[in-house]
Structure formats: C-alpha cells, structure tokens
CSV table of C-alpha atoms in Angstrom, one decimal:
chain,number,residue,atom,x,y,z
A,203,MET,CA,6.4,-39.1,-19.6
A,204,SER,CA,8.1,-38.4,-23.0
A,205,SER,CA,11.1,-36.4,-23.3
A,206,THR,CA,10.1,-34.2,-26.0
A,207,ALA,CA,7.0,-32.3,-26.9
A,208,GLU,CA,5.4,-32.4,-30.3
A,209,PRO,CA,5.3,-29.0,-32.1
A,210,VAL,CA,2.1,-27.0,-31.7
A,211,PRO,CA,0.9,-24.9,-34.8
A,212,VAL,CA,0.7,-21.2,-34.1
A,213,GLU,CA,-2.9,-20.2,-34.5
A,214,ALA,CA,-4.1,-17.9,-37.2
A,215,ASP,CA,-4.3,-14.3,-36.7
A,216,ARG,CA,-8.0,-14.3,-37.1
A,217,THR,CA,-10.9,-16.6,-36.0
A,218,ASP,CA,-13.1,-18.1,-38.6
A,219,SER,CA,-15.7,-15.1,-38.0
A,220,GLY,CA,-12.9,-12.6,-38.6
A,221,THR,CA,-12.2,-11.8,-35.1
A,222,PRO,CA,-8.7,-11.1,-34.4
A,223,ILE,CA,-6.9,-13.6,-32.2
A,224,ASP,CA,-5.8,-12.5,-28.7
A,225,LEU,CA,-2.1,-13.3,-28.8
A,226,ASP,CA,-2.3,-14.0,-25.0
A,227,TYR,CA,-4.4,-17.2,-26.0
A,228,PRO,CA,-7.1,-16.8,-23.4
A,229,VAL,CA,-9.1,-19.8,-24.4
A,230,THR,CA,-6.4,-21.9,-26.5
A,231,PRO,CA,-3.2,-23.5,-25.7
A,232,VAL,CA,0.0,-21.2,-25.8
A,233,PRO,CA,2.0,-22.5,-28.7
A,234,LEU,CA,5.6,-23.5,-28.1
A,235,SER,CA,6.7,-20.5,-30.2
A,236,ALA,CA,5.0,-18.2,-27.8
A,237,ARG,CA,6.8,-19.5,-24.7
A,238,LYS,CA,8.7,-17.2,-22.3
A,239,PRO,CA,12.2,-17.8,-20.7
A,240,PHE,CA,12.3,-18.5,-16.9
A,241,PHE,CA,13.5,-15.1,-15.9
A,242,SER,CA,10.4,-13.5,-17.7
A,243,LEU,CA,8.1,-15.9,-15.7
A,244,ALA,CA,9.9,-15.4,-12.6
A,245,VAL,CA,9.8,-11.6,-12.8
A,246,VAL,CA,6.1,-11.7,-13.6
A,247,LEU,CA,5.2,-13.9,-10.7
A,248,LEU,CA,7.5,-12.2,-8.1
A,249,GLY,CA,6.0,-8.8,-9.2
A,250,PHE,CA,2.4,-10.3,-8.7
A,251,THR,CA,3.2,-11.2,-5.1
A,252,ILE,CA,5.4,-8.3,-4.0
A,253,PHE,CA,2.2,-6.7,-2.9
A,254,THR,CA,1.9,-4.1,-0.1
A,255,PRO,CA,-1.8,-4.9,0.9
A,256,THR,CA,-0.3,-8.5,2.0
A,257,MET,CA,1.4,-6.5,4.7
A,258,LEU,CA,-2.1,-5.9,6.4
A,259,ALA,CA,-2.4,-9.5,6.8
A,260,GLY,CA,1.2,-9.7,8.3
A,261,ALA,CA,0.4,-6.9,10.6
A,262,ALA,CA,-2.5,-8.7,12.0
A,263,LEU,CA,-0.2,-11.6,12.7
A,264,GLY,CA,2.7,-9.6,13.9
A,265,THR,CA,1.0,-8.3,17.1
A,266,ALA,CA,-0.5,-11.8,17.9
A,267,PHE,CA,2.5,-14.0,18.3
A,268,SER,CA,6.1,-13.7,19.7
A,269,PHE,CA,8.7,-13.4,16.9
A,270,TRP,CA,9.8,-17.0,16.5
A,271,LYS,CA,6.3,-18.5,16.6
A,272,LEU,CA,5.3,-15.8,14.0
A,273,MET,CA,8.2,-17.0,11.9
A,274,MET,CA,6.8,-20.5,12.3
A,275,VAL,CA,3.3,-19.4,11.2
A,276,ILE,CA,4.6,-17.5,8.2
A,277,ALA,CA,7.0,-20.4,7.2
A,278,ALA,CA,4.1,-23.1,7.6
A,279,GLY,CA,1.5,-20.8,5.6
A,280,SER,CA,3.9,-19.9,2.8
A,281,ALA,CA,5.2,-23.6,2.3
A,282,ILE,CA,1.5,-24.7,1.8
A,283,LEU,CA,0.8,-21.9,-0.5
A,284,GLY,CA,4.1,-22.3,-2.5
A,285,ALA,CA,3.7,-26.1,-2.8
A,286,TYR,CA,0.0,-25.7,-4.1
A,287,VAL,CA,0.8,-23.0,-6.5
A,288,ALA,CA,3.8,-24.9,-7.8
A,289,MET,CA,1.6,-27.9,-8.5
A,290,MET,CA,-1.0,-25.7,-10.1
A,291,GLY,CA,1.8,-23.8,-12.3
A,292,TYR,CA,3.3,-27.3,-13.4
A,293,ALA,CA,-0.1,-28.2,-14.8
A,294,GLY,CA,-0.5,-24.9,-16.4
A,295,ALA,CA,3.0,-25.3,-18.3
A,296,ARG,CA,2.2,-28.8,-19.3
A,297,THR,CA,-1.1,-28.2,-20.8
A,298,GLY,CA,-0.4,-24.6,-22.1
A,299,LEU,CA,-4.0,-23.7,-20.8
A,300,THR,CA,-5.3,-21.1,-18.1
A,301,THR,CA,-7.0,-22.5,-14.9
A,302,VAL,CA,-10.5,-21.9,-16.1
A,303,VAL,CA,-9.9,-23.5,-19.4
A,304,MET,CA,-8.3,-26.5,-17.5
A,305,ALA,CA,-11.4,-26.6,-15.6
A,306,ARG,CA,-13.4,-27.7,-18.7
A,307,TYR,CA,-11.7,-31.1,-18.6
A,308,SER,CA,-12.2,-31.6,-15.0
A,309,PHE,CA,-15.6,-30.2,-14.3
A,310,GLY,CA,-17.0,-30.4,-17.9
A,311,SER,CA,-17.8,-27.8,-20.5
A,312,ARG,CA,-20.7,-26.6,-18.5
A,313,GLY,CA,-19.6,-27.6,-15.0
A,314,SER,CA,-16.4,-25.3,-15.6
A,315,LYS,CA,-18.7,-22.3,-15.3
A,316,LEU,CA,-18.4,-22.8,-11.5
A,317,ALA,CA,-14.6,-22.3,-11.8
A,318,SER,CA,-15.1,-19.3,-14.0
A,319,LEU,CA,-17.8,-17.7,-11.4
A,320,LEU,CA,-15.7,-18.5,-8.4
A,321,LEU,CA,-12.3,-17.5,-9.6
A,322,GLY,CA,-13.3,-14.6,-11.8
A,323,GLY,CA,-15.8,-13.3,-9.1
A,324,THR,CA,-13.3,-13.4,-6.2
A,325,GLN,CA,-10.6,-11.6,-8.4
A,326,ILE,CA,-13.1,-8.9,-9.2
A,327,GLY,CA,-13.6,-8.5,-5.5
A,328,TRP,CA,-9.9,-8.4,-4.9
A,329,TYR,CA,-9.4,-5.8,-7.7
A,330,GLY,CA,-12.0,-3.6,-5.6
A,331,VAL,CA,-9.9,-4.2,-2.5
A,332,ILE,CA,-6.9,-2.9,-4.1
A,333,ILE,CA,-8.4,0.1,-6.0
A,334,GLY,CA,-10.0,1.2,-2.7
A,335,THR,CA,-6.7,1.0,-0.8
A,336,ILE,CA,-5.1,3.1,-3.3
A,337,GLY,CA,-7.7,5.7,-3.0
A,338,ASP,CA,-7.5,6.0,0.6
A,339,LEU,CA,-3.7,5.8,1.2
A,340,THR,CA,-3.2,8.5,-1.6
A,341,ALA,CA,-5.8,10.8,0.2
A,342,GLN,CA,-4.1,10.2,3.4
A,343,ALA,CA,-0.7,11.1,2.1
A,344,LEU,CA,-2.0,14.4,0.4
A,345,GLY,CA,-4.3,15.5,3.1
A,346,TRP,CA,-7.5,15.2,1.0
A,347,GLU,CA,-10.5,14.6,3.2
A,348,SER,CA,-13.2,14.7,0.6
A,349,TYR,CA,-14.8,11.7,-0.9
A,350,ALA,CA,-14.6,13.0,-4.5
A,351,ALA,CA,-10.9,13.2,-4.2
A,352,ARG,CA,-10.5,9.5,-3.2
A,353,ALA,CA,-13.1,8.5,-5.8
A,354,ALA,CA,-11.3,10.3,-8.6
A,355,VAL,CA,-7.9,8.6,-7.6
A,356,MET,CA,-9.7,5.2,-7.6
A,357,ILE,CA,-11.2,5.8,-10.9
A,358,ALA,CA,-7.8,7.1,-12.6
A,359,ALA,CA,-5.9,4.2,-11.1
A,360,SER,CA,-8.4,1.7,-12.2
A,361,ILE,CA,-8.2,3.0,-15.8
A,362,LEU,CA,-4.4,2.8,-15.8
A,363,MET,CA,-4.5,-0.8,-14.5
A,364,CYS,CA,-7.3,-1.8,-17.0
A,365,ILE,CA,-5.2,-0.7,-20.0
A,366,THR,CA,-2.1,-2.6,-18.6
A,367,ALA,CA,-4.2,-5.8,-18.3
A,368,CYS,CA,-5.6,-5.5,-21.7
A,369,TYR,CA,-2.1,-5.2,-23.2
A,370,GLY,CA,-1.3,-8.7,-21.7
A,371,TYR,CA,1.8,-10.7,-20.5
A,372,ARG,CA,4.4,-8.2,-22.1
A,373,GLY,CA,2.8,-5.1,-20.5
A,374,MET,CA,2.8,-7.0,-17.0
A,375,TYR,CA,6.3,-8.0,-17.6
A,376,TRP,CA,7.9,-4.7,-18.1
A,377,VAL,CA,6.0,-3.1,-15.2
A,378,SER,CA,7.3,-5.9,-13.0
A,379,LEU,CA,10.7,-5.6,-14.1
A,380,ILE,CA,10.9,-1.8,-13.5
A,381,SER,CA,8.8,-1.6,-10.1
A,382,THR,CA,10.0,-4.9,-8.1
A,383,PRO,CA,13.5,-4.1,-7.5
A,384,LEU,CA,12.6,-0.5,-6.3
A,385,ILE,CA,9.7,-2.1,-4.1
A,386,ILE,CA,12.1,-4.7,-2.5
A,387,ALA,CA,14.9,-2.1,-1.9
A,388,LEU,CA,12.3,0.3,-0.2
A,389,ALA,CA,11.0,-2.4,1.9
A,390,CYS,CA,14.5,-3.5,3.2
A,391,TRP,CA,15.2,0.0,4.0
A,392,VAL,CA,12.2,0.4,6.0
A,393,VAL,CA,12.9,-3.0,7.8
A,394,SER,CA,16.3,-1.5,8.8
A,395,ARG,CA,14.7,1.6,10.1
A,396,SER,CA,12.2,-0.7,12.1
A,397,LEU,CA,15.1,-2.5,13.7
A,398,ASP,CA,16.8,0.8,14.8
A,399,GLU,CA,13.3,1.8,16.5
A,400,VAL,CA,13.5,-1.3,18.6
A,401,GLY,CA,17.1,-1.6,19.4
A,402,GLY,CA,18.0,-4.2,16.7
A,403,PHE,CA,17.2,-7.7,16.2
A,404,SER,CA,17.3,-8.7,19.9
A,405,GLY,CA,14.9,-6.0,20.7
A,406,LEU,CA,12.6,-7.2,18.0
A,407,THR,CA,12.6,-10.9,19.4
A,408,SER,CA,11.8,-9.7,22.7
A,409,ILE,CA,8.6,-7.7,22.1
A,410,GLU,CA,5.7,-9.5,23.6
A,411,PRO,CA,2.3,-9.9,21.6
A,412,THR,CA,-0.5,-7.5,22.5
A,413,THR,CA,-3.3,-9.3,20.6
A,414,THR,CA,-4.5,-12.9,20.2
A,415,MET,CA,-5.1,-15.2,17.2
A,416,THR,CA,-5.1,-18.9,16.9
A,417,VAL,CA,-2.4,-20.6,14.9
A,418,THR,CA,-5.0,-22.1,12.5
A,419,LEU,CA,-6.5,-18.7,11.7
A,420,ALA,CA,-3.1,-17.2,11.2
A,421,ILE,CA,-1.8,-20.0,8.7
A,422,THR,CA,-5.2,-19.8,7.0
A,423,THR,CA,-4.7,-16.0,6.8
A,424,VAL,CA,-1.3,-16.3,5.3
A,425,VAL,CA,-2.6,-19.0,2.7
A,426,GLY,CA,-5.5,-16.7,1.9
A,427,THR,CA,-3.4,-13.7,0.9
A,428,PHE,CA,-2.7,-15.2,-2.5
A,429,VAL,CA,-4.6,-18.5,-2.7
A,430,SER,CA,-7.1,-17.4,-5.1
A,431,ALA,CA,-4.6,-15.7,-7.4
A,432,GLY,CA,-2.2,-18.8,-6.9
A,433,THR,CA,-5.0,-21.1,-8.1
A,434,GLN,CA,-4.9,-19.1,-11.3
A,435,ALA,CA,-1.1,-19.3,-11.5
A,436,PRO,CA,-1.6,-21.3,-14.7
A,437,ASN,CA,-2.6,-18.0,-16.5
A,438,TRP,CA,1.1,-17.2,-16.4
A,439,THR,CA,2.9,-20.4,-16.3
A,440,ARG,CA,1.3,-21.7,-19.3
A,441,PHE,CA,3.9,-19.4,-21.0
A,442,ALA,CA,6.7,-21.3,-19.3
A,443,ARG,CA,9.0,-23.6,-21.6
A,444,SER,CA,8.9,-26.5,-19.1
A,445,GLY,CA,6.9,-27.7,-16.0
A,446,SER,CA,9.8,-27.7,-13.8
A,447,GLN,CA,10.7,-23.7,-14.8
A,448,ALA,CA,7.0,-23.1,-14.0
A,449,ALA,CA,7.2,-24.8,-10.7
A,450,TRP,CA,10.2,-23.0,-9.7
A,451,ALA,CA,9.0,-19.7,-10.7
A,452,CYS,CA,5.9,-20.3,-8.6
A,453,ILE,CA,8.1,-21.1,-5.6
A,454,ILE,CA,10.2,-17.8,-6.1
A,455,GLY,CA,6.9,-15.8,-6.1
A,456,PHE,CA,4.5,-17.3,-3.8
A,457,LEU,CA,6.9,-18.9,-1.3
A,458,VAL,CA,9.6,-16.2,-1.1
A,459,GLY,CA,7.8,-13.2,-2.3
A,460,ASN,CA,4.6,-13.5,-0.6
A,461,GLY,CA,6.3,-14.8,2.5
A,462,LEU,CA,8.6,-11.8,2.7
A,463,MET,CA,5.6,-9.3,2.2
A,464,ILE,CA,3.9,-10.9,5.2
A,465,LEU,CA,7.1,-10.6,7.3
A,466,PHE,CA,7.5,-7.0,6.4
A,467,GLY,CA,4.1,-6.3,7.3
A,468,ALA,CA,4.5,-8.0,10.6
A,469,ILE,CA,7.7,-6.3,11.4
A,470,GLY,CA,6.1,-2.9,10.6
A,471,ALA,CA,3.1,-3.4,12.9
A,472,ILE,CA,5.5,-4.5,15.8
A,473,THR,CA,8.0,-1.7,15.5
A,474,PHE,CA,5.9,1.2,14.2
A,475,GLY,CA,2.4,0.1,15.0
A,476,GLU,CA,1.8,0.2,11.2
A,477,GLY,CA,1.9,-2.9,8.8
A,478,ASP,CA,1.7,-1.1,5.6
A,479,PHE,CA,5.1,0.4,4.6
A,480,VAL,CA,3.5,3.0,2.4
A,481,LEU,CA,2.0,4.5,5.7
A,482,VAL,CA,5.3,3.9,7.5
A,483,LEU,CA,7.1,6.0,4.8
A,484,TYR,CA,4.3,8.6,5.3
A,485,ASN,CA,5.1,8.8,9.0
A,486,LEU,CA,8.8,9.1,8.3
A,487,GLY,CA,7.9,12.0,6.3
A,488,LEU,CA,8.7,10.3,3.1
A,489,VAL,CA,5.5,11.0,1.2
A,490,GLY,CA,6.9,11.0,-2.2
A,491,TRP,CA,8.5,7.6,-1.7
A,492,GLY,CA,5.5,6.3,-0.1
A,493,LEU,CA,3.4,7.2,-3.3
A,494,VAL,CA,6.0,5.5,-5.5
A,495,LEU,CA,5.9,2.5,-3.5
A,496,LEU,CA,2.0,2.6,-3.5
A,497,PHE,CA,1.5,2.9,-7.2
A,498,GLY,CA,4.4,1.0,-8.4
A,499,ASN,CA,3.4,-1.9,-6.5
A,500,LEU,CA,-0.2,-2.1,-6.8
A,501,TRP,CA,-0.1,-1.0,-10.6
A,502,LYS,CA,1.2,-4.4,-11.5
A,503,SER,CA,-0.5,-6.7,-9.0
A,504,ASN,CA,-4.0,-5.3,-9.7
A,505,ALA,CA,-3.2,-5.5,-13.5
A,506,ASP,CA,-2.6,-9.3,-13.1
A,507,THR,CA,-5.9,-9.5,-11.1
A,508,ALA,CA,-7.8,-7.8,-14.0
A,509,TYR,CA,-6.1,-10.2,-16.4
A,510,ALA,CA,-7.3,-13.1,-14.5
A,511,PHE,CA,-11.0,-12.2,-14.4
A,512,GLY,CA,-10.5,-11.3,-18.1
A,513,VAL,CA,-9.5,-14.8,-19.0
A,514,ALA,CA,-12.1,-16.2,-16.7
A,515,GLY,CA,-14.8,-14.3,-18.7
A,516,ALA,CA,-13.5,-15.4,-22.0
A,517,GLU,CA,-13.9,-18.9,-21.0
A,518,MET,CA,-17.2,-18.5,-19.6
A,519,PHE,CA,-18.6,-16.9,-22.8
A,520,ARG,CA,-16.3,-18.8,-25.2
A,521,HIS,CA,-14.9,-15.6,-26.5
A,522,PRO,CA,-11.5,-15.4,-28.2
A,523,ARG,CA,-10.6,-12.1,-26.7
A,524,LYS,CA,-10.2,-11.2,-23.0
A,525,ALA,CA,-10.5,-7.4,-23.3
A,526,PRO,CA,-14.3,-7.1,-23.0
A,527,PHE,CA,-14.3,-9.0,-19.7
A,528,ILE,CA,-11.4,-7.1,-18.4
A,529,ILE,CA,-13.0,-3.8,-18.9
A,530,GLY,CA,-16.4,-5.1,-17.5
A,531,GLY,CA,-14.8,-6.5,-14.4
A,532,CYS,CA,-12.7,-3.4,-13.8
A,533,VAL,CA,-15.9,-1.3,-13.8
A,534,ILE,CA,-17.6,-3.8,-11.2
A,535,GLY,CA,-14.3,-3.8,-9.1
A,536,THR,CA,-14.1,0.0,-9.1
A,537,LEU,CA,-17.9,0.3,-8.1
A,538,LEU,CA,-17.1,-2.1,-5.1
A,539,ALA,CA,-14.1,0.0,-4.2
A,540,LEU,CA,-16.2,3.3,-4.1
A,541,THR,CA,-18.6,1.3,-1.5
A,542,GLY,CA,-15.9,0.4,0.7
A,543,VAL,CA,-15.2,-3.2,0.0
A,544,HIS,CA,-11.5,-2.7,1.0
A,545,ASN,CA,-12.6,-2.3,4.7
A,546,HIS,CA,-13.2,-6.1,5.1
A,547,LEU,CA,-9.8,-7.5,4.0
A,548,VAL,CA,-9.0,-10.0,6.7
A,549,ASP,CA,-12.5,-11.7,6.6
A,550,TYR,CA,-12.2,-11.6,2.8
A,551,LEU,CA,-8.8,-13.5,3.0
A,552,SER,CA,-10.2,-16.0,5.5
A,553,LEU,CA,-13.2,-16.7,2.9
A,554,LEU,CA,-10.7,-17.2,0.0
A,555,GLY,CA,-8.4,-19.4,2.0
A,556,THR,CA,-11.3,-21.7,2.7
A,557,PHE,CA,-13.3,-22.1,-0.6
A,558,ILE,CA,-10.8,-21.5,-3.4
A,559,PRO,CA,-8.1,-24.3,-2.6
A,560,PRO,CA,-10.4,-27.3,-3.0
A,561,LEU,CA,-11.0,-26.2,-6.6
A,562,GLY,CA,-7.4,-26.2,-7.3
A,563,GLY,CA,-7.1,-29.6,-5.6
A,564,VAL,CA,-9.5,-31.3,-7.9
A,565,LEU,CA,-7.7,-29.8,-10.9
A,566,ILE,CA,-4.3,-31.1,-9.5
A,567,GLY,CA,-5.8,-34.6,-8.7
A,568,ASP,CA,-7.4,-34.7,-12.1
A,569,PHE,CA,-4.2,-33.7,-13.9
A,570,LEU,CA,-2.1,-36.3,-12.0
A,571,CYS,CA,-4.6,-39.1,-12.9
A,572,ARG,CA,-5.3,-38.2,-16.4
A,573,TRP,CA,-3.4,-35.3,-18.1
A,574,ARG,CA,0.3,-35.6,-17.0
A,575,ARG,CA,1.0,-36.4,-20.6
A,576,GLY,CA,-1.0,-33.7,-22.1
A,577,ILE,CA,-4.7,-33.4,-23.4
A,578,PRO,CA,-5.2,-34.8,-26.8
A,579,GLU,CA,-6.3,-32.5,-29.4
A,580,ASN,CA,-9.4,-34.6,-30.2
A,581,HIS,CA,-10.7,-34.9,-26.6
A,582,THR,CA,-14.0,-33.4,-26.1
A,583,PRO,CA,-15.1,-33.0,-22.4
A,584,GLN,CA,-18.5,-33.9,-21.2
A,585,PRO,CA,-20.9,-31.4,-20.2
A,586,VAL,CA,-20.6,-32.0,-16.5
A,587,TYR,CA,-18.4,-34.3,-14.5
A,588,TRP,CA,-20.7,-34.6,-11.5
A,589,ARG,CA,-18.1,-36.7,-9.5
A,590,HIS,CA,-15.7,-33.8,-9.7
A,591,LEU,CA,-18.1,-31.3,-8.6
A,592,ALA,CA,-19.3,-33.5,-5.7
A,593,VAL,CA,-15.4,-33.8,-4.6
A,594,TYR,CA,-15.2,-30.0,-4.8
A,595,ALA,CA,-18.3,-29.5,-2.6
A,596,ILE,CA,-17.3,-32.0,0.0
A,597,ALA,CA,-13.7,-30.7,0.3
A,598,ALA,CA,-14.9,-27.2,0.6
A,599,PHE,CA,-17.5,-28.2,3.4
A,600,LEU,CA,-14.7,-30.1,5.3
A,601,ALA,CA,-12.4,-27.1,5.0
A,602,TRP,CA,-15.3,-24.8,6.2
A,603,LEU,CA,-15.9,-27.2,9.2
A,604,SER,CA,-12.1,-27.2,10.0
A,605,GLY,CA,-12.3,-23.3,10.3
A,606,GLU,CA,-15.5,-23.3,12.3
A,607,PHE,CA,-14.3,-25.9,14.8
A,608,GLU,CA,-10.7,-24.7,14.8
A,609,VAL,CA,-9.4,-28.3,14.0
A,610,GLY,CA,-6.5,-28.4,11.4
A,611,ILE,CA,-5.7,-25.9,8.8
A,612,PRO,CA,-8.7,-25.3,6.5
A,613,PRO,CA,-6.8,-24.5,3.2
A,614,LEU,CA,-4.5,-27.6,3.5
A,615,ILE,CA,-7.6,-29.8,4.5
A,616,GLY,CA,-9.4,-28.5,1.4
A,617,ILE,CA,-6.5,-29.3,-1.0
A,618,VAL,CA,-5.6,-32.6,0.4
A,619,VAL,CA,-9.1,-34.0,0.6
A,620,ALA,CA,-9.9,-32.8,-3.0
A,621,ILE,CA,-6.7,-34.4,-4.3
A,622,LEU,CA,-7.3,-37.7,-2.5
A,623,LEU,CA,-11.0,-38.0,-3.4
A,624,THR,CA,-10.4,-37.2,-7.0
A,625,VAL,CA,-7.6,-39.7,-7.2
A,626,GLY,CA,-9.5,-42.2,-5.4
A,627,LEU,CA,-12.7,-41.9,-7.6
A,628,HIS,CA,-10.5,-41.9,-10.7
A,629,ARG,CA,-9.1,-45.3,-9.7
A,630,ARG,CA,-12.5,-46.6,-8.6
A,631,PHE,CA,-14.5,-45.7,-11.7
A,632,ALA,CA,-11.8,-45.2,-14.1
A,633,ALA,CA,-12.9,-41.9,-15.5
A,634,PRO,CA,-12.3,-41.4,-19.1
A,635,GLY,CA,-9.0,-39.5,-19.9
A,636,ALA,CA,-6.0,-38.9,-21.9
A,637,THR,CA,-3.3,-41.5,-21.9
A,638,SER,CA,-1.7,-40.8,-25.3
A,639,ARG,CA,1.2,-38.9,-26.1
A,640,VAL,CA,1.4,-35.3,-25.1
A,641,SER,CA,-0.3,-33.0,-27.5
A,642,VAL,CA,0.1,-29.4,-26.0
A,643,GLY,CA,2.9,-28.0,-24.0
A,644,PRO,CA,6.3,-28.9,-22.8
A,645,THR,CA,7.2,-32.1,-21.0
A,646,ALA,CA,9.5,-31.3,-18.1
C-alpha cells in the first residue's frame, strides 16, 4: 500500500446538465479537500449511536440475565458490531464512497440496486420507529391521550429531522456536538440514581433475572441495534482523512457509544422497571429534562438515518443530489410511524441483525481482495456480479438458519461466511479488479 494518496480534483459546482452538485458528494468520491478531522468524525458517529431507543433493547436484556452475564453479552455483541463497522468505515475512507456506491463495484451497476433497496428500505423503517417513539413519549410526558396530538408531534419532528438531513454532514456535526455531551451527562446521572434505588453496585449485581432469553438471541439483539446503520458507516467515514482515523471513530461510536446505551437501558430496567431513561426522568418528575433528552438525542440520530436513505436513493436513480430522496423517505417513514411500526422494535432488530451483515461482509471481502489500494478512475463495473449476489444469498440463509436453530451467532456467521466465500471465490476465479495505485481517498 502506498504511503501517499494522489490528489483528487474537486468536482465542479454543477453537473453537465446544469444541476448544482451536492457538496456531500452522495454518488462521487469525497475529494481530499473536503475531508474532515478525526474529532469531527468521532463526534458525528458517537452522536449517531448515543441513541435512547437502543435502551429498549438493553431493557429486554437486563431482566433476562444476571449482571455479569449481561456484561458478557453486551461486550460480545458490541465487539462484533464494533469490529464489523470499523472494517466498513476503513473501506469508506479508503474509497471515499458511500456504502451503496461501493456496492456498484461488488455487485455490479445493476446488482447494487439490491444494496440500495435493502439498506435504504430498512433505514426508512428505522426512521419510522423513531418518529413513532417521539410521538408516544411526548404525548405521555404531557398527558395527551388523543391520536391527533401524537400524530402532530410525529409530523413536526419529522420535518425538523428532514431539514437537518438535507443540510448534510455539517448540520449533523453541530447537532451532535451540542446534544451528545448533555445526553451522556443526563444518562450518567440517571445511572447514579438507579444505583441508589437498589443499594449501590452490590445491590445491582445481586438482582436475579425475571425473564428468559437465549445468549444467541441476546447477542444478535445487541448487534441488530445498529448493524444496519453500521453497514452504512462509509456514508460518514468517507469524509475521514485516513483509514485508521475512520476505524477508530467507528470503534468509539459503535463499540463504546452503542454498548453504553444498551448497558444504560439494562440498568434502568433492572432498577426502575423501565429501560428508556426518558421515561425514567418522567417518573422522577423531571418531565422537562426528559423531553430535552428525547428530542436532543433522536433529532441527530434520525437525521443520520434520513441521510442514509437519501444517499441510497441518489445511487439507485443515479441522481447527483440526495434531497429529493430524503424528503420522499421521510414521508414514507412518517406514514409508517403513524401506523404503529415502532411497536415491533425487538423483532425488527432481530431481522436487521440477520440479513444486513452478510451484505457488508461481501463488501469487506471484495475490498480486501481488490480495492485496498483504491478504485481506478477508469474502472467500469459490470452490470451484475452474480457470484457476489450468490455469496450474499448463501451467507444470509446460513445466518437465518443459525437463528432458527439457535446455533451460533447469526450476524457473526453472516459476516464471516460472506467474507470467506468472497475471498475464496476471488482467489479461485481471479475476479477482475484493481491492483493499480490508489486513485481516490487517503491511504492509511
């Protein structure tokens, strides 16, 4: 691997047809001149994963395991998620491309539509989950019982998040920079109150489980909390100045940040019988702070989600701007929220934890074999790489079987099988790829 990267020209302000270029570069490599420092990237990714609905997954785990077994489950799931996302993030920084655009080189210009549909579609569903959660928790805090009041909150919140996502990376950075420290401080205060409720740390560790859950399902749930979003980490790490910076930012966000939120949710469920710290604050009479935590946290995370399905739509339709697809996805997600999609969170997370990781596994395997030194500017992908589509289908099927028969950890099986099969097929058939000097992105 070379030690320096060749400069990349900055794109013109407008396309050949006169359409203004989107300065977030949704379908083209991010030029070196537009790359961000490590602090900026870490703030964005940490703000993405400091996410209160993740606590609901932690709450389901907290009542099912003893404390130390719970810590083992959270550590295992977070390690799988963190390592996987770090590899995805590294590839994004090295290529300068979003996940769905990278998929063009692994699945083909037409085959990549699978990635756009799968990732964009699941993110729209996740967007709906969050909008619905905001409506319900706000109504609960203010004592609103009418459906119209909840719906009005959902629509208003969706408009705010949609505007932030259209504004791009810079808007999400500033929202994260302001809201994340406040959210972490509030969460730590609630943890201290939780320990007071049960007689300190020794009281917490002595509480026995009241429900049951298999370790396999528990780890899959941890991974599923952010595996779909983590697969799209290149959407943000493509702004990194080096691959190593991207990997470390992903570890901070997805190993530390996501793991903490699951732990906080588990502690809340064990001590207060409520995993969501927003509701804990409500129960403590701190309704105002609860609403601050709710909106400050979910505003940023859901704007990231909208950004993700926006760039997926831009890739699918080869459009130079993401805004039309952000707006369309937000409308669909809001309609899903109004129908109650957020009431099926745990099942949704399990589904994501099974079928999304194999897609990222194919991209990682293909990157390791062909694109570690960059994608040549003159490389044109084939319409469809059938071998890679077959690998995804096999890995996803094996991950699903693993969950059905409770053998192994489905997301880990999906990732590992996809990587191994992709690398093995590359070596067997010598699939065409890039071996030349890096042409986009930093090198380290």
